[in-house]
Structure formats: C-alpha cells, structure tokens
Amino acid sequence: MEWIRDDRPRRIKLISTGGTIASRWQGTGYAADASGDDVLATAARPEGIEVEVVDLFNVNSSRMTTARQLTLLRAVHEALADPGVDGIVVTHGTDTLEESAFFLDLHHSDPRPVVFTGAQRPLGTGDGDGPGNVYDALQVAASVRELGVLVVFDGVVHAARGTVKAQTLAAAAFADPSEPSLGKAGFAKVDVRRRPDRPAPLPLPQAAVDGNDGPFPRVDIVTHHSDGDPLLLNAAVAAGARGVVLVGTGAGNATPEIAEAVAEAVAQGVVVALSTRVHSGPVAEMYTGGGAVDLVAAGAVLTGTLRAGQARMALLATLLSDVAPARRDTLLRDLLNGPTRAEPALAAGGSGSRFSGTHASAAVVRKHAVLH
C-alpha cells in the first residue's frame, strides 16, 4: 500500500541518542558528541513537518546499557502521552540499534510510529548518509500508523523484529535475513508492502516507570564453536546471569555436556534461550547428541528466526516483567513469536513430528495499517 500524507501539518519528536550520525573526529577516531539539533540541521525537512528535538544522551551505541534503553523507552512513552505528537524518530548508533528498536517494539502499544534511523558515515562528511536517512525517517513517522517500531535506513522500511545490522560499513546497513523488508521510502511517499506480525505488547516495566538505575537482570550471550565446552555458560551462571542466550551451531546445536549445563542452569532458575550463529533461517529440533532436541529437553526455549541480540532483548523484557517465574518460559515464547517450524522438506514426521512446531506459537497482533 502507498502512503501519501494529506495536507495537515505533522508534529514529530526527534529523540537523539548519539551514534555515528552524531559523531565527529576526535583526533584519533570518531565519537558521538553532536546534539540532535546539529544532526537535524544537516537534513532537509519534509514539507509540513514540525520537529521538536530531545537530546536524551550522546554515546557510541557500543556503550548501550539496559539503563539507557529503559530511559529511551520511558522518553518515547512520555512523548506519546502528548496527543498532538504524530510520531517519533530516534537517531541511534547502528551497532546496537537492532536491540533498542526491538526492545521498544516489545512494549509499544500506540498506533503512532516510532522510527529508528542512524548513519554509517559520520556527521559532516561529504558523502554522509545521515541527512537522507533523517529525511526518510521523518517522512515515515509522519505518514504511517499501526506498524509498531520501525527501522528506516537507506530508503528501506524495516520492521524492528528480525532486523539486524548486516553490513559493517555499507550504506544499506540493515536487513532481516529471514523476511523481506516492509517497504520503501522516497519521493515524498512511503510504500509499505506488508504489515509486521507482532505479539501482544508488554506494559512498561516498573524499572522504566520508576526511572531507577538498577541493578537490572544480567542476561549473557554464549556462543558454541568447535572445542566448545560448558565453561563460559557455567561462568555466566556463576556471575549471576538470570538469563542466557546460547548461540548454537547449525539449526541450534551444541554438545551433550552443554545440554547438561543447560539443565543445571534451568534447575537454578536461569532462563535459557537457544539461537544460532547461522545468518538466516530458524532454529529447529532436529538432532540429538547435544543438538536442539537435547537442549530443548534440558529446558532451553527456541528463538525461531531471531538472532542473539534480539533474543537477548526478549529474554531481558521477560525478566523485567512482573510475570511469575513459573510463567516466564511461556511469556518468552510469546515474545519470540513461538518456535518456528523447520523447513517443509524436513518435516517428514507429520503433525506429530518434533519438526512440526509442537510448542504453541504466540498469539499475534495483526493490525491493519490506516492512512495517517
């Protein structure tokens, strides 16, 4: 569907958090130090859009923390408490943009859009991509509704869920390896080809409401590899992790020893999610011998097609919620949208096969986009 704005003026809040889009040369390298007004001044502004800038913080996004993500979540909800605001744009570093955008999407219940964007090239460079990305993000934020949190980059509109940084330096920085993009932005219009599937949004966690500085639940990521053993998983648990994302090989595989360590961690109340280091495709219960069959039997929750960074955010959101410990796995499955079925060619066992998605998938909110 094509979105073309009517003539009514739009009011957009731009929340600046730093990143390459706000970075300038510091003598030995680039670092975020420019204000949101500085960033906005580099970009043309779509006609009929009034922009109000909020300088929330100013960091390279490799320094992102749970405290800052909760501050951002609270700032977005406070901005949307004003019925005169038509949408939000968040400028953010690309390193962890996928994590912050997904975290906000898990808690986003407002029909108005929150649009993340950033840049691959620093502020003020002759071939900078930031100005164009800001322009497109403003256009999208002023035009669409009922799409949740979005990532707009290099003229492409992505859903927050599943979108990851796919290029270290190239302008087309983001993609969902397992799903097509939502659409495109350009030439004063927004063309959306599909609506994202989203689980029912969570209420704001109390930590965001209170604005406290923690401590917050520790959630670690442990990657399996050749010669992998339970050492790092056990170390994470010993360090106080309440959640661990295990990044398996292939469709989500490890070793019998790691499966035993997962069972021990789960017995101690640690929530374990199972993702994969493979670029695209779902995790699936295919192999024993320490594979996903054994890891799920040990208590791990499959992450579908979500990769480690976003699986970690779903796990963090679960732990920050007020759900009872006995229901955490159920909530986590809902946030992950349920384990994804294996490829049809592998689902030879019929409806009772372990490849057929025997865990119930989450209820999905499918909302119809309406012209804004």
Coordinates of C-alpha atoms in Angstrom, one line a residue:
M1 CA 0.0 0.0 0.0
E2 CA 1.2 3.5 -0.7
W3 CA 1.1 6.1 2.0
I4 CA 0.8 9.7 0.9
R5 CA 0.3 12.3 3.6
D6 CA -2.6 14.8 3.4
D7 CA -2.0 18.5 3.9
R8 CA -2.4 18.5 7.7
P9 CA 0.8 19.7 9.4
R10 CA 2.6 16.9 11.4
R11 CA 4.4 17.2 14.6
I12 CA 7.3 14.8 15.1
K13 CA 9.6 14.4 18.2
L14 CA 13.2 13.5 17.3
I15 CA 15.0 11.8 20.2
S16 CA 18.8 11.9 19.8
T17 CA 20.9 9.3 21.5
G18 CA 24.3 9.6 19.7
G19 CA 25.9 7.2 17.3
T20 CA 27.8 7.7 14.0
I21 CA 25.1 10.1 12.9
A22 CA 26.2 12.4 15.7
S23 CA 29.9 11.6 15.6
R24 CA 32.8 13.9 14.8
W25 CA 36.5 13.5 14.5
Q26 CA 38.2 13.5 17.9
G27 CA 41.8 13.4 16.8
T28 CA 42.3 9.6 16.9
G29 CA 38.8 8.4 15.8
Y30 CA 35.2 9.3 15.7
A31 CA 32.9 9.6 18.7
A32 CA 29.3 10.9 19.3
D33 CA 29.3 14.5 20.5
A34 CA 26.9 16.4 18.3
S35 CA 23.4 17.5 19.5
G36 CA 20.1 16.5 18.0
D37 CA 19.8 20.0 16.6
D38 CA 23.2 19.6 14.9
V39 CA 22.0 16.3 13.3
L40 CA 18.7 17.8 12.2
A41 CA 20.4 20.8 10.7
T42 CA 22.2 18.6 8.2
A43 CA 18.9 17.2 6.7
A44 CA 16.3 18.7 4.5
R45 CA 12.9 18.6 6.2
P46 CA 9.8 17.2 4.5
E47 CA 7.2 19.9 3.9
G48 CA 4.6 20.3 6.6
I49 CA 6.5 18.6 9.4
E50 CA 7.4 20.4 12.6
V51 CA 10.2 18.7 14.5
E52 CA 11.0 19.0 18.2
V53 CA 14.4 17.7 19.4
V54 CA 15.0 15.9 22.6
D55 CA 18.7 15.3 23.5
L56 CA 18.4 12.2 25.6
F57 CA 22.0 11.0 25.8
N58 CA 25.0 11.0 23.4
V59 CA 27.0 7.8 23.2
N60 CA 28.5 5.4 20.7
S61 CA 25.9 2.7 20.7
S62 CA 28.5 0.0 21.5
R63 CA 28.2 1.6 25.0
M64 CA 24.4 1.0 25.2
T65 CA 23.1 -0.4 28.5
T66 CA 19.8 -1.6 29.9
A67 CA 19.6 1.6 31.9
R68 CA 19.8 3.7 28.8
Q69 CA 17.4 1.5 26.9
L70 CA 14.9 1.9 29.7
T71 CA 15.4 5.7 29.7
L72 CA 14.7 5.7 26.0
L73 CA 11.6 3.6 26.4
R74 CA 10.3 6.0 29.1
A75 CA 11.1 9.0 26.9
V76 CA 9.2 7.6 24.0
H77 CA 6.2 6.8 26.1
E78 CA 6.3 10.3 27.7
A79 CA 6.4 11.9 24.2
L80 CA 3.5 9.8 23.0
A81 CA 1.4 10.9 26.1
D82 CA 1.0 14.2 24.1
P83 CA -1.9 13.6 21.7
G84 CA -0.5 16.3 19.5
V85 CA 2.6 14.3 18.6
D86 CA 2.1 12.4 15.3
G87 CA 5.2 10.2 15.6
I88 CA 8.7 9.7 17.0
V89 CA 12.1 9.5 15.3
V90 CA 15.0 8.1 17.2
T91 CA 18.5 8.7 16.0
H92 CA 20.7 5.9 17.3
G93 CA 24.1 4.3 16.7
T94 CA 23.9 1.3 14.3
D95 CA 25.9 -1.1 16.5
T96 CA 23.0 -1.9 18.8
L97 CA 20.2 -0.2 17.0
E98 CA 18.5 -3.6 16.4
E99 CA 18.4 -4.3 20.1
S100 CA 17.0 -1.0 21.2
A101 CA 14.4 -0.9 18.4
F102 CA 13.2 -4.4 19.2
F103 CA 13.1 -3.8 23.0
L104 CA 10.8 -0.7 22.3
D105 CA 8.7 -2.7 19.9
L106 CA 8.0 -5.3 22.6
H107 CA 6.5 -2.6 24.7
H108 CA 4.9 -0.4 22.0
S109 CA 1.1 -0.3 22.0
D110 CA 0.4 3.1 20.4
P111 CA -0.8 3.3 16.8
R112 CA 1.7 6.1 16.1
P113 CA 5.1 5.0 14.8
V114 CA 8.5 5.0 16.4
V115 CA 11.1 5.2 13.7
F116 CA 14.8 4.4 14.3
T117 CA 17.5 5.6 12.0
G118 CA 21.2 6.5 12.0
A119 CA 24.2 6.7 9.7
Q120 CA 27.1 4.6 8.5
R121 CA 29.2 7.7 7.8
P122 CA 30.0 10.4 10.4
L123 CA 28.4 13.9 10.7
G124 CA 29.7 16.4 8.2
T125 CA 31.4 14.0 5.7
G126 CA 30.8 14.9 2.1
D127 CA 29.2 11.6 1.2
G128 CA 27.3 11.3 4.5
D129 CA 24.1 9.2 4.6
G130 CA 22.7 10.7 7.8
P131 CA 20.8 13.6 6.2
G132 CA 18.9 11.3 3.8
N133 CA 18.1 8.8 6.5
V134 CA 16.7 11.5 8.8
Y135 CA 14.6 12.9 5.9
D136 CA 13.2 9.4 5.2
A137 CA 12.6 8.7 8.9
L138 CA 10.7 11.9 9.3
Q139 CA 8.6 11.2 6.2
V140 CA 7.7 7.7 7.5
A141 CA 7.0 8.9 11.1
A142 CA 4.6 11.5 9.7
S143 CA 2.8 9.1 7.3
V144 CA 2.1 5.6 8.8
R145 CA 0.2 4.1 11.6
E146 CA -0.3 0.6 13.2
L147 CA 3.1 -0.7 12.1
G148 CA 4.9 -0.7 15.5
V149 CA 8.5 0.3 15.8
L150 CA 10.4 0.6 12.5
V151 CA 13.9 0.9 11.2
V152 CA 14.3 3.2 8.2
F153 CA 17.7 3.2 6.5
D154 CA 19.0 3.7 3.0
G155 CA 15.4 4.2 1.7
V156 CA 14.1 0.9 3.1
V157 CA 11.5 0.5 5.7
H158 CA 12.1 -2.5 8.1
A159 CA 10.1 -4.0 11.0
A160 CA 12.1 -3.8 14.2
R161 CA 11.5 -7.5 14.8
G162 CA 14.1 -9.6 13.0
T163 CA 16.1 -6.7 11.5
V164 CA 19.8 -6.8 12.2
K165 CA 22.9 -4.9 11.1
A166 CA 24.0 -6.8 8.0
Q167 CA 26.8 -4.6 6.8
T168 CA 29.7 -3.1 8.9
L169 CA 30.2 -0.1 6.6
A170 CA 28.0 -0.1 3.6
A171 CA 25.0 2.3 3.4
A172 CA 22.5 -0.5 3.2
A173 CA 23.3 -1.4 6.8
F174 CA 20.2 -3.3 7.9
A175 CA 18.2 -6.4 6.7
D176 CA 16.0 -9.2 8.1
P177 CA 17.8 -12.3 6.9
S178 CA 14.6 -14.4 7.1
E179 CA 11.9 -12.0 6.0
P180 CA 11.5 -9.3 3.3
S181 CA 11.5 -5.6 4.2
L182 CA 8.2 -3.8 4.8
G183 CA 8.7 -1.3 2.0
K184 CA 10.5 1.7 0.8
A185 CA 10.6 5.5 1.4
G186 CA 11.3 8.1 -1.1
F187 CA 10.0 10.8 -3.5
A188 CA 7.7 12.2 -0.7
K189 CA 5.8 8.9 -0.2
V190 CA 6.1 5.7 1.7
D191 CA 5.2 2.4 0.1
V192 CA 4.5 -0.5 2.5
R193 CA 4.2 -4.0 1.0
R194 CA 3.4 -5.9 4.2
R195 CA 2.5 -5.5 7.8
P196 CA 4.7 -7.0 10.5
D197 CA 3.5 -9.7 12.8
R198 CA 3.9 -8.6 16.4
P199 CA 3.0 -10.3 19.7
A200 CA 0.7 -8.5 22.2
P201 CA 2.8 -5.6 23.6
L202 CA 4.0 -5.7 27.2
P203 CA 3.2 -3.0 29.7
L204 CA 6.1 -0.7 30.6
P205 CA 8.3 -2.5 33.2
Q206 CA 8.4 -0.9 36.6
A207 CA 12.0 -0.1 36.2
A208 CA 11.1 2.2 33.3
V209 CA 8.2 3.8 35.2
D210 CA 10.4 4.4 38.3
G211 CA 13.4 5.5 36.3
N212 CA 15.8 3.7 38.6
D213 CA 19.4 2.8 37.7
G214 CA 19.3 -0.9 38.6
P215 CA 20.7 -3.3 39.2
F216 CA 18.9 -5.0 36.3
P217 CA 18.8 -8.7 35.4
R218 CA 22.0 -9.9 33.9
V219 CA 21.5 -11.6 30.5
D220 CA 24.5 -13.1 28.8
I221 CA 25.2 -14.5 25.3
V222 CA 27.4 -17.6 25.0
T223 CA 28.4 -18.9 21.5
H224 CA 29.2 -22.5 20.8
H225 CA 32.1 -23.4 18.5
S226 CA 34.5 -26.2 17.7
D227 CA 36.0 -27.4 21.0
G228 CA 33.2 -25.7 22.9
D229 CA 32.5 -26.8 26.4
P230 CA 30.2 -25.6 29.3
L231 CA 32.9 -23.3 30.8
L232 CA 31.5 -20.0 29.6
L233 CA 27.9 -21.0 30.2
N234 CA 28.7 -22.0 33.8
A235 CA 30.7 -18.8 34.3
A236 CA 27.7 -16.7 33.2
V237 CA 25.5 -18.5 35.7
A238 CA 28.2 -18.1 38.4
A239 CA 28.4 -14.4 37.7
G240 CA 24.7 -14.1 38.4
A241 CA 23.1 -14.3 35.0
R242 CA 19.3 -14.7 35.2
G243 CA 19.1 -15.4 31.5
V244 CA 21.5 -16.8 28.9
V245 CA 21.2 -16.9 25.1
L246 CA 23.0 -19.9 23.9
V247 CA 24.1 -19.4 20.3
G248 CA 24.3 -22.8 18.8
T249 CA 25.8 -24.1 15.5
G250 CA 23.6 -25.1 12.6
A251 CA 19.9 -25.2 13.5
G252 CA 20.7 -24.8 17.2
N253 CA 23.2 -27.5 18.2
A254 CA 25.9 -27.9 20.9
T255 CA 27.2 -30.9 22.9
P256 CA 25.8 -33.3 25.5
E257 CA 28.0 -31.6 28.1
I258 CA 26.5 -28.2 27.2
A259 CA 23.0 -29.8 27.3
E260 CA 23.7 -31.0 30.8
A261 CA 24.9 -27.5 31.8
V262 CA 21.7 -26.0 30.4
A263 CA 19.6 -28.4 32.5
E264 CA 21.6 -27.4 35.6
A265 CA 21.2 -23.7 34.9
V266 CA 17.4 -24.1 34.3
A267 CA 17.2 -26.0 37.6
Q268 CA 18.7 -22.9 39.3
G269 CA 16.0 -20.7 37.8
V270 CA 18.1 -19.4 34.9
V271 CA 16.1 -18.9 31.6
V272 CA 18.0 -20.2 28.6
A273 CA 17.1 -19.3 25.0
L274 CA 18.6 -21.1 22.0
S275 CA 19.6 -19.2 18.9
T276 CA 22.0 -19.9 16.1
R277 CA 25.2 -18.3 14.7
V278 CA 23.9 -19.1 11.1
H279 CA 23.0 -16.0 9.2
S280 CA 19.3 -16.9 8.4
G281 CA 16.7 -19.5 9.0
P282 CA 15.0 -20.9 12.1
V283 CA 16.4 -23.0 14.9
A284 CA 14.7 -26.4 15.0
E285 CA 14.7 -29.6 17.0
M286 CA 16.4 -32.0 14.6
Y287 CA 19.5 -33.5 16.3
T288 CA 20.2 -35.3 19.5
G289 CA 23.8 -35.8 20.7
G290 CA 23.7 -32.3 22.3
G291 CA 21.6 -30.8 19.5
A292 CA 18.4 -28.8 19.8
V293 CA 16.4 -31.9 20.7
D294 CA 18.5 -32.3 23.8
L295 CA 18.8 -28.6 24.6
V296 CA 15.0 -28.2 24.5
A297 CA 14.6 -31.2 26.7
A298 CA 17.0 -29.6 29.1
G299 CA 14.8 -26.5 29.3
A300 CA 16.1 -24.2 26.5
V301 CA 13.5 -22.1 24.6
L302 CA 13.9 -21.9 20.8
T303 CA 14.1 -18.4 19.4
G304 CA 12.7 -19.0 16.0
T305 CA 14.4 -16.8 13.4
L306 CA 15.5 -14.1 16.0
R307 CA 19.3 -13.8 16.3
A308 CA 21.2 -13.5 19.6
G309 CA 21.0 -9.7 20.1
Q310 CA 17.2 -9.6 19.8
A311 CA 16.7 -12.9 21.6
R312 CA 18.5 -11.4 24.5
M313 CA 16.2 -8.4 24.5
A314 CA 13.2 -10.6 24.6
L315 CA 14.7 -12.5 27.5
L316 CA 15.5 -9.2 29.2
A317 CA 12.0 -8.0 28.7
T318 CA 10.7 -11.2 30.2
L319 CA 12.8 -10.9 33.3
L320 CA 11.8 -7.2 33.7
S321 CA 8.1 -8.0 33.5
D322 CA 6.1 -8.8 36.6
V323 CA 5.1 -12.3 35.3
A324 CA 5.5 -15.1 37.9
P325 CA 8.7 -17.2 37.5
A326 CA 6.6 -20.3 36.6
R327 CA 5.2 -18.4 33.5
R328 CA 8.5 -16.9 32.2
D329 CA 9.1 -19.6 29.6
T330 CA 5.5 -19.1 28.3
L331 CA 5.9 -15.3 28.1
L332 CA 9.3 -15.7 26.4
R333 CA 7.9 -18.0 23.8
D334 CA 5.1 -15.4 23.2
L335 CA 7.7 -12.6 22.7
L336 CA 9.8 -14.8 20.4
N337 CA 6.6 -15.5 18.5
G338 CA 6.9 -19.2 19.2
P339 CA 9.4 -21.7 17.8
T340 CA 9.4 -21.6 14.0
R341 CA 8.7 -24.9 12.2
A342 CA 11.6 -26.5 10.4
E343 CA 11.7 -26.3 6.6
P344 CA 8.9 -28.4 5.0
A345 CA 11.4 -30.8 3.5
L346 CA 12.5 -31.8 7.0
A347 CA 9.0 -32.1 8.4
A348 CA 8.6 -35.7 7.4
G349 CA 7.1 -36.8 10.6
G350 CA 3.7 -35.2 10.0
S351 CA 1.8 -33.2 12.6
G352 CA 3.3 -35.2 15.5
S353 CA 6.9 -34.7 14.4
R354 CA 9.3 -32.8 16.5
F355 CA 9.9 -30.7 13.4
S356 CA 6.3 -29.6 13.2
G357 CA 6.3 -26.9 15.8
T358 CA 4.7 -28.8 18.7
H359 CA 5.0 -25.8 21.0
A360 CA 2.1 -23.5 20.7
S361 CA 3.1 -20.3 18.9
A362 CA 2.2 -16.9 20.3
A363 CA -0.9 -15.0 19.7
V364 CA -0.1 -12.4 17.1
V365 CA -1.5 -9.0 16.9
R366 CA -2.2 -8.3 13.2
K367 CA -3.3 -4.7 12.8
H368 CA -4.5 -3.1 9.6
A369 CA -2.5 0.0 8.7
V370 CA -4.6 3.0 8.0
L371 CA -3.8 6.2 6.3
H372 CA -2.5 8.8 8.8

